[in-house]
Coordinates of C-alpha atoms in Angstrom, one line a residue:
Chain A
M1 CA 32.9 -53.4 -9.2
Q2 CA 33.3 -52.7 -5.5
G3 CA 35.3 -49.8 -4.0
E4 CA 37.3 -47.1 -5.6
L5 CA 40.9 -46.7 -6.2
R6 CA 42.9 -44.0 -4.3
V7 CA 44.6 -42.7 -7.3
E8 CA 43.6 -39.7 -9.3
F9 CA 44.1 -39.4 -13.1
D10 CA 44.4 -35.9 -14.4
T11 CA 44.9 -37.0 -17.9
I12 CA 43.5 -39.7 -20.1
E13 CA 47.0 -40.8 -21.0
N14 CA 47.7 -41.5 -17.3
L15 CA 44.6 -43.6 -17.1
Y16 CA 45.6 -45.5 -20.2
E17 CA 49.1 -46.2 -18.8
Y18 CA 47.7 -47.4 -15.5
T19 CA 45.1 -49.6 -17.3
K20 CA 47.7 -51.1 -19.6
E21 CA 49.9 -52.0 -16.7
H22 CA 47.0 -53.7 -14.9
I23 CA 45.2 -55.6 -17.6
E24 CA 47.6 -56.7 -20.4
G25 CA 48.4 -60.4 -20.1
K26 CA 45.5 -60.9 -17.6
N27 CA 43.0 -63.8 -17.9
G28 CA 39.3 -63.5 -17.6
A29 CA 36.1 -65.5 -17.9
I30 CA 32.4 -65.1 -18.3
F31 CA 29.8 -66.7 -16.1
I32 CA 26.1 -67.1 -16.0
Q33 CA 24.6 -67.4 -12.6
F34 CA 21.2 -68.9 -12.6
A35 CA 19.0 -70.9 -10.2
N36 CA 21.9 -70.9 -7.7
R37 CA 24.3 -72.4 -10.2
S38 CA 27.2 -70.7 -12.0
V39 CA 28.4 -71.9 -15.4
Q40 CA 31.3 -70.6 -17.4
I41 CA 30.3 -69.6 -20.9
N42 CA 32.8 -70.5 -23.6
S43 CA 31.0 -68.9 -26.5
R44 CA 33.6 -66.7 -28.3
D45 CA 30.9 -64.3 -29.6
I46 CA 30.3 -62.7 -26.3
I47 CA 33.9 -61.9 -25.1
G48 CA 34.1 -58.6 -27.0
N49 CA 30.7 -57.5 -25.8
S50 CA 31.5 -58.4 -22.2
L51 CA 34.9 -56.6 -22.2
Q52 CA 33.1 -53.6 -23.6
A53 CA 30.9 -53.7 -20.5
W54 CA 33.9 -54.3 -18.2
L55 CA 36.2 -51.4 -19.2
P56 CA 33.9 -48.4 -18.3
E57 CA 33.4 -50.0 -14.9
W58 CA 37.2 -50.3 -14.5
F59 CA 37.5 -46.6 -15.5
R60 CA 34.9 -45.7 -12.8
Y61 CA 36.8 -47.8 -10.3
C62 CA 39.8 -45.7 -11.3
G63 CA 37.8 -42.6 -10.2
V64 CA 36.9 -41.3 -13.7
Q65 CA 33.3 -40.1 -14.1
M66 CA 32.0 -42.0 -17.1
V67 CA 28.7 -40.6 -18.6
E68 CA 27.1 -43.1 -20.9
N69 CA 25.6 -41.8 -24.2
P70 CA 21.9 -42.4 -23.8
S71 CA 21.6 -43.1 -27.5
T72 CA 23.3 -46.4 -28.4
Q73 CA 23.0 -45.6 -32.1
T74 CA 25.3 -42.5 -32.0
F75 CA 28.9 -42.2 -30.9
P76 CA 30.7 -41.8 -28.6
D77 CA 29.9 -44.6 -26.1
F78 CA 30.9 -42.5 -23.1
T79 CA 32.1 -39.1 -22.0
G80 CA 34.9 -39.3 -19.5
I81 CA 35.5 -36.4 -17.1
F82 CA 39.1 -35.7 -16.0
G83 CA 39.2 -32.8 -13.7
E84 CA 38.4 -29.9 -16.0
N85 CA 38.6 -31.9 -19.2
K86 CA 36.0 -34.0 -21.0
H87 CA 36.9 -36.7 -23.5
D88 CA 34.6 -38.6 -25.9
I89 CA 35.5 -42.2 -25.4
E90 CA 34.8 -45.2 -27.6
I91 CA 35.6 -48.7 -26.5
K92 CA 36.3 -51.4 -29.1
C93 CA 37.4 -55.0 -28.7
W94 CA 38.6 -57.6 -31.2
N95 CA 39.9 -61.1 -31.4
Y96 CA 43.6 -60.5 -31.4
T97 CA 44.3 -63.7 -33.5
S98 CA 42.7 -62.0 -36.5
N99 CA 42.9 -58.5 -38.0
P100 CA 40.6 -56.0 -36.4
A101 CA 37.4 -55.7 -38.5
F102 CA 35.0 -54.0 -36.0
D103 CA 32.8 -51.2 -37.1
L104 CA 34.1 -47.8 -36.1
S105 CA 30.8 -46.1 -37.1
N106 CA 28.2 -46.1 -39.8
F107 CA 29.8 -44.0 -42.5
Y108 CA 26.9 -41.6 -43.1
S109 CA 26.1 -41.3 -39.4
F110 CA 29.8 -40.3 -38.9
V111 CA 29.5 -37.6 -41.5
V112 CA 26.3 -36.2 -40.2
E113 CA 27.4 -36.3 -36.5
T114 CA 30.8 -34.7 -37.2
Y115 CA 29.1 -32.0 -39.3
N116 CA 27.0 -31.2 -36.2
S117 CA 29.8 -31.8 -33.7
P118 CA 33.2 -31.6 -35.3
E119 CA 34.9 -32.1 -31.9
K120 CA 33.8 -35.8 -32.1
I121 CA 36.6 -36.5 -34.6
D122 CA 38.9 -36.1 -31.6
A123 CA 37.3 -39.0 -29.7
D124 CA 39.7 -41.3 -27.8
Y125 CA 39.5 -44.9 -28.8
F126 CA 40.4 -47.6 -26.3
V127 CA 40.9 -50.8 -28.3
L128 CA 41.4 -54.2 -26.6
G129 CA 42.8 -57.2 -28.4
Y130 CA 41.9 -60.5 -26.7
T131 CA 42.5 -64.2 -27.4
P132 CA 39.8 -66.8 -26.5
L133 CA 41.3 -69.8 -24.7
D134 CA 40.4 -73.3 -25.6
D135 CA 40.3 -76.6 -23.7
E136 CA 43.4 -77.3 -25.7
D137 CA 45.2 -74.5 -23.9
F138 CA 44.2 -76.3 -20.6
E139 CA 42.4 -73.2 -19.8
Q140 CA 39.1 -71.6 -20.6
G141 CA 37.9 -68.0 -20.9
F142 CA 40.2 -65.4 -22.6
I143 CA 43.3 -63.4 -22.2
V144 CA 43.7 -59.7 -22.9
N145 CA 46.8 -59.3 -25.0
K146 CA 46.9 -55.6 -25.6
I147 CA 45.1 -52.3 -25.0
F148 CA 45.6 -49.4 -27.3
H149 CA 44.8 -45.7 -26.9
K150 CA 44.3 -44.2 -30.3
K151 CA 42.7 -41.4 -32.3
I152 CA 40.5 -42.5 -35.2
W153 CA 43.2 -41.4 -37.8
E154 CA 45.7 -43.7 -36.2
I155 CA 43.6 -46.9 -36.8
T156 CA 42.4 -46.1 -40.3
K157 CA 44.1 -45.8 -43.7
A158 CA 43.3 -45.5 -47.4
T159 CA 42.4 -48.9 -49.0
K160 CA 40.9 -49.3 -52.4
Y161 CA 38.6 -46.6 -51.1
P162 CA 39.8 -43.3 -49.7
I163 CA 39.3 -44.9 -46.2
G164 CA 38.7 -48.5 -45.0
L165 CA 35.0 -49.0 -45.7
Q166 CA 32.6 -51.9 -45.5
V167 CA 30.8 -51.9 -48.9
K168 CA 28.1 -54.4 -49.9
R169 CA 26.6 -54.4 -53.3
G170 CA 27.9 -50.9 -54.0
E171 CA 26.5 -49.5 -50.7
V172 CA 28.6 -48.2 -47.9
Y173 CA 28.0 -49.3 -44.4
A174 CA 30.7 -48.9 -41.8
I175 CA 34.1 -47.3 -41.4
R176 CA 36.6 -50.1 -40.7
P177 CA 40.0 -50.0 -39.1
F178 CA 43.1 -51.7 -40.6
A179 CA 45.7 -53.9 -38.9
F180 CA 47.1 -50.9 -37.0
H181 CA 48.5 -53.2 -34.3
R182 CA 50.9 -54.7 -36.8
K183 CA 51.7 -51.8 -39.1
P184 CA 50.9 -48.6 -37.2
I185 CA 53.1 -46.6 -39.7
E186 CA 50.6 -47.2 -42.5
S187 CA 47.8 -45.1 -40.8
F188 CA 46.8 -41.6 -41.9
R189 CA 49.5 -39.3 -40.7
N190 CA 47.2 -36.8 -39.0
R191 CA 43.7 -35.6 -38.4
S192 CA 43.7 -33.5 -41.6
E193 CA 44.6 -36.5 -43.8
F194 CA 41.8 -38.4 -42.2
I195 CA 39.3 -35.5 -42.8
M196 CA 40.3 -35.3 -46.4
A197 CA 39.8 -39.1 -46.8
I198 CA 36.3 -38.8 -45.4
R199 CA 35.5 -36.0 -47.9
D200 CA 36.8 -38.1 -50.8
A201 CA 34.8 -41.1 -49.6
L202 CA 31.7 -38.9 -49.5
D203 CA 32.4 -37.8 -53.1
M204 CA 32.8 -41.4 -54.1
F205 CA 29.6 -42.5 -52.3
P206 CA 27.2 -39.6 -52.3
N207 CA 24.0 -39.9 -50.3
Y208 CA 20.9 -37.8 -51.3
C209 CA 19.6 -37.9 -47.7
I210 CA 22.5 -35.8 -46.5
E211 CA 21.6 -32.1 -46.7
F212 CA 25.1 -30.7 -47.2
S213 CA 27.8 -31.2 -49.8
S214 CA 31.2 -32.7 -49.1
D215 CA 32.7 -29.2 -49.5
E216 CA 30.3 -27.8 -46.8
W217 CA 31.3 -30.8 -44.6
I218 CA 35.0 -30.2 -44.9
D219 CA 34.7 -26.4 -44.5
R220 CA 32.9 -26.8 -41.3
V221 CA 35.1 -29.5 -39.9
L222 CA 38.5 -28.0 -40.9
G223 CA 37.1 -24.6 -39.7
Y224 CA 36.6 -26.0 -36.3
Y225 CA 40.1 -27.4 -36.0
E226 CA 41.8 -24.2 -37.3
Chain B
M1 CA 28.5 -76.6 -11.9
Q2 CA 29.7 -78.4 -8.7
G3 CA 28.5 -81.7 -7.5
E4 CA 25.8 -84.0 -8.7
L5 CA 22.2 -84.5 -7.8
R6 CA 21.2 -87.7 -6.0
V7 CA 18.2 -88.3 -8.2
E8 CA 18.0 -90.5 -11.3
F9 CA 16.0 -89.7 -14.3
D10 CA 14.9 -92.7 -16.3
T11 CA 13.0 -90.6 -18.8
I12 CA 13.5 -87.3 -20.5
E13 CA 10.0 -86.3 -19.3
N14 CA 11.0 -86.7 -15.7
L15 CA 14.0 -84.6 -16.3
Y16 CA 11.8 -82.0 -17.9
E17 CA 9.4 -81.9 -15.0
Y18 CA 12.1 -81.6 -12.4
T19 CA 13.8 -78.8 -14.4
K20 CA 10.6 -76.9 -14.9
E21 CA 9.9 -77.0 -11.2
H22 CA 13.4 -75.7 -10.4
I23 CA 13.9 -73.0 -12.9
E24 CA 10.6 -71.4 -13.9
G25 CA 10.4 -68.0 -12.2
K26 CA 14.0 -67.9 -11.2
N27 CA 16.4 -65.0 -11.7
G28 CA 19.8 -65.0 -13.2
A29 CA 22.6 -62.7 -14.3
I30 CA 25.7 -62.8 -16.4
F31 CA 29.1 -61.6 -15.2
I32 CA 32.5 -61.0 -16.6
Q33 CA 35.4 -61.7 -14.2
F34 CA 38.6 -60.0 -15.3
A35 CA 41.7 -58.7 -13.6
N36 CA 40.2 -59.7 -10.3
R37 CA 37.1 -57.5 -10.9
S38 CA 33.6 -58.9 -11.7
V39 CA 31.1 -56.8 -13.6
Q40 CA 27.5 -57.7 -14.4
I41 CA 26.8 -57.5 -18.1
N42 CA 23.4 -56.1 -19.1
S43 CA 23.6 -56.6 -22.8
R44 CA 20.4 -58.3 -23.8
D45 CA 22.0 -60.1 -26.8
I46 CA 23.9 -62.6 -24.7
I47 CA 21.2 -63.9 -22.4
G48 CA 20.0 -66.5 -24.9
N49 CA 23.5 -67.7 -25.7
S50 CA 24.3 -67.9 -22.0
L51 CA 21.2 -69.9 -21.1
Q52 CA 22.0 -72.2 -23.9
A53 CA 25.4 -72.9 -22.2
W54 CA 23.7 -73.2 -18.8
L55 CA 21.1 -75.8 -19.5
P56 CA 23.3 -78.7 -20.6
E57 CA 25.4 -78.2 -17.4
W58 CA 22.2 -78.4 -15.4
F59 CA 21.3 -81.6 -17.1
R60 CA 24.7 -83.0 -16.3
Y61 CA 24.2 -81.9 -12.7
C62 CA 21.0 -83.9 -12.9
G63 CA 23.1 -87.0 -13.7
V64 CA 22.3 -87.1 -17.4
Q65 CA 25.2 -87.9 -19.7
M66 CA 25.2 -85.2 -22.3
V67 CA 27.4 -85.8 -25.4
E68 CA 28.0 -82.6 -27.3
N69 CA 27.8 -82.8 -31.1
P70 CA 31.3 -82.0 -32.3
S71 CA 29.9 -80.2 -35.4
T72 CA 28.3 -77.0 -34.4
Q73 CA 26.9 -76.7 -37.9
T74 CA 24.7 -79.8 -37.7
F75 CA 21.9 -80.7 -35.3
P76 CA 21.2 -81.9 -32.6
D77 CA 23.3 -79.9 -30.1
F78 CA 23.5 -82.9 -27.7
T79 CA 22.7 -86.5 -27.3
G80 CA 21.4 -87.2 -23.8
I81 CA 21.7 -90.7 -22.4
F82 CA 18.9 -91.9 -20.1
G83 CA 19.6 -95.5 -19.0
E84 CA 19.2 -97.5 -22.1
N85 CA 17.7 -94.7 -24.2
K86 CA 19.3 -91.9 -26.2
H87 CA 17.7 -88.7 -27.1
D88 CA 18.7 -86.1 -29.6
I89 CA 18.4 -82.8 -27.7
E90 CA 18.2 -79.2 -29.0
I91 CA 18.2 -76.2 -26.8
K92 CA 16.6 -72.9 -27.8
C93 CA 16.0 -69.7 -26.0
W94 CA 14.1 -66.6 -26.8
N95 CA 13.0 -63.3 -25.3
Y96 CA 9.6 -64.2 -23.9
T97 CA 8.3 -60.7 -24.4
S98 CA 8.3 -61.3 -28.2
N99 CA 7.2 -64.1 -30.4
P100 CA 9.8 -66.8 -30.9
A101 CA 11.8 -66.3 -34.1
F102 CA 14.9 -68.4 -33.5
D103 CA 16.2 -70.6 -36.2
L104 CA 15.3 -74.3 -35.8
S105 CA 17.7 -75.3 -38.6
N106 CA 18.8 -74.3 -42.0
F107 CA 16.1 -75.7 -44.2
Y108 CA 18.3 -77.6 -46.7
S109 CA 20.6 -78.9 -44.0
F110 CA 17.5 -80.2 -42.2
V111 CA 16.4 -82.0 -45.4
V112 CA 19.8 -83.6 -46.1
E113 CA 20.4 -84.6 -42.5
T114 CA 17.0 -86.2 -42.0
Y115 CA 17.4 -88.0 -45.3
N116 CA 20.6 -89.5 -43.9
S117 CA 19.3 -89.9 -40.3
P118 CA 15.5 -89.8 -40.3
E119 CA 15.5 -90.4 -36.5
K120 CA 16.6 -86.8 -36.0
I121 CA 13.1 -85.7 -36.8
D122 CA 12.2 -87.1 -33.3
A123 CA 14.7 -84.8 -31.5
D124 CA 13.6 -83.3 -28.2
Y125 CA 13.5 -79.5 -28.1
F126 CA 14.0 -77.7 -24.7
V127 CA 12.8 -74.2 -25.3
L128 CA 13.3 -71.5 -22.7
G129 CA 11.5 -68.2 -22.6
Y130 CA 13.3 -65.4 -20.6
T131 CA 12.6 -61.8 -19.9
P132 CA 15.5 -59.3 -19.6
L133 CA 15.2 -57.1 -16.5
D134 CA 15.9 -53.4 -16.6
D135 CA 16.9 -50.9 -14.1
E136 CA 13.3 -49.8 -14.2
D137 CA 12.4 -53.1 -12.6
F138 CA 14.8 -52.3 -9.8
E139 CA 16.7 -55.4 -10.8
Q140 CA 19.1 -56.4 -13.5
G141 CA 19.8 -59.6 -15.3
F142 CA 16.9 -61.8 -16.5
I143 CA 14.1 -64.1 -15.3
V144 CA 13.3 -67.4 -16.9
N145 CA 9.5 -67.5 -17.4
K146 CA 8.9 -70.8 -19.0
I147 CA 10.6 -74.0 -20.2
F148 CA 8.9 -76.1 -22.8
H149 CA 9.7 -79.7 -23.9
K150 CA 8.5 -80.1 -27.5
K151 CA 8.9 -82.1 -30.7
I152 CA 9.6 -80.0 -33.8
W153 CA 6.1 -80.5 -35.2
E154 CA 4.6 -79.0 -32.0
I155 CA 6.4 -75.7 -32.5
T156 CA 5.9 -75.3 -36.2
K157 CA 2.9 -74.7 -38.4
A158 CA 1.9 -73.9 -42.0
T159 CA 2.3 -70.1 -42.8
K160 CA 2.1 -68.6 -46.2
Y161 CA 4.6 -71.4 -46.9
P162 CA 3.9 -75.0 -46.1
I163 CA 6.0 -74.5 -42.9
G164 CA 7.3 -71.4 -41.2
L165 CA 10.4 -70.4 -43.2
Q166 CA 12.8 -67.4 -43.2
V167 CA 12.8 -66.4 -46.9
K168 CA 15.0 -63.5 -48.2
R169 CA 14.9 -62.4 -51.8
G170 CA 13.2 -65.6 -52.8
E171 CA 15.8 -67.8 -51.1
V172 CA 15.1 -70.0 -48.1
Y173 CA 17.2 -69.9 -45.1
A174 CA 15.9 -71.2 -41.8
I175 CA 12.9 -73.2 -40.5
R176 CA 11.2 -70.9 -37.9
P177 CA 8.8 -71.7 -35.1
F178 CA 5.5 -69.9 -34.5
A179 CA 4.0 -68.5 -31.3
F180 CA 3.5 -72.0 -30.0
H181 CA 3.5 -70.7 -26.4
R182 CA 0.4 -68.8 -27.0
K183 CA -1.5 -70.9 -29.5
P184 CA -0.2 -74.5 -29.2
I185 CA -3.3 -75.8 -30.8
E186 CA -2.3 -74.3 -34.2
S187 CA 0.8 -76.5 -34.6
F188 CA 1.0 -79.5 -36.9
R189 CA -1.0 -82.2 -35.4
N190 CA 1.6 -84.9 -35.7
R191 CA 4.9 -85.9 -37.1
S192 CA 3.4 -87.0 -40.4
E193 CA 1.8 -83.6 -41.1
F194 CA 5.2 -82.0 -40.4
I195 CA 6.9 -84.4 -42.8
M196 CA 4.5 -83.6 -45.5
A197 CA 5.0 -79.9 -45.0
I198 CA 8.7 -80.3 -45.4
R199 CA 8.2 -82.2 -48.6
D200 CA 5.8 -79.5 -49.9
A201 CA 8.3 -76.8 -49.0
L202 CA 11.0 -78.6 -50.9
D203 CA 8.8 -78.8 -53.9
M204 CA 8.2 -75.0 -53.6
F205 CA 11.9 -74.2 -53.1
P206 CA 13.9 -76.9 -55.0
N207 CA 17.6 -76.9 -54.6
Y208 CA 19.8 -78.4 -57.4
C209 CA 22.6 -79.2 -55.0
I210 CA 20.3 -81.8 -53.3
E211 CA 20.9 -85.2 -54.9
F212 CA 17.4 -86.7 -54.2
S213 CA 13.9 -85.7 -55.1
S214 CA 11.2 -84.6 -52.6
D215 CA 9.5 -88.0 -53.2
E216 CA 12.7 -89.9 -52.4
W217 CA 13.0 -87.8 -49.2
I218 CA 9.5 -88.6 -48.0
D219 CA 9.7 -92.3 -49.0
R220 CA 12.8 -92.7 -46.9
V221 CA 11.6 -90.7 -43.9
L222 CA 8.1 -92.1 -43.8
G223 CA 9.6 -95.6 -44.4
Y224 CA 11.7 -95.2 -41.2
Y225 CA 8.7 -94.2 -39.1
E226 CA 6.4 -97.0 -40.3

């Protein structure tokens, strides 16, 4: 992305509002440029990945210093620097015609990382909902319908488990969001409710590789936020 | 892709030679264009998919009529029309720094489809080997190292199974190629050897949903090619 915007964002909320104004309802497309020929790619699979690459560049264009996490296996994706303040930033995208089902984090990685760094629970999630366009729409590419700025407890809720979890053959994989874009009121009410749900999920699915108990986890995490 | 080439390709072999000459060693990149800003995407996952979208457009640019298979679940991807002749065309891409491990087809789908249409065994495979470029290379994007034009029996061989197969928990999923780019001499010698290997694999992994025996399959397929 060329150039830089002559606006300064002191807060992440200002950046969000400016971004929302400039991208909601906008169209986009993905191209491969090869052997001097450019072809538009209409594979739906890559829209989310591509938008995930676009947004941090947009934030940089907006003058925000975005430091990428060198480990792609741990969260957050980025640390954004706003004047004196740093924010852990996660970027998620989903096909807005379905319910969001992206992975927020591997469950056990989340537990271990928040034990070591409880401040990560406060990460800022930028979540984009896009719609792929078909030939039938007389257009190709995609449209971004919505961008949300959320905390993790605002996009998760209790399901048949204490928190939305991807479970296969009795084993827990990822923490999953719910349809927060349609029923935001159903989310956890606050950070504490979310933290208790993680503790309950850890009691329900213990893991012998984790070297602390669910009580030790919650003491440490709640201790940090008190 | 704009325009059309003023060359006519009477045979698929001529098209292959022309393509090879024009793409091997060439660099490419993938971009997302959104909200008037273009960003290069350096995710490695999407290079193969993107090249798979590029090649049929290149063939069209070369004046070949490419008819896309409306079913993405069955093969081939395309039918190419060369004067009086039609060819079933499959396009595959892999990261050239590893051995090819793409799926050639679901094994049982292959058996059922070639029972109904034995001519599909003669499909033409265009296989591209690419290398993703890193910042360390002082470049981004990818380079296409090689393009191959092969029949299925030239990119498969007997492994611990009668033919290279992806097997998980005793169940067969896909037919897989071997490192044909390094040891082409190890492939099946001809179509008949390949056909017998499929029959043997079907005997090894019978499927009660298939309404014909391995003998009926081979009679029908060999009958077509005699």
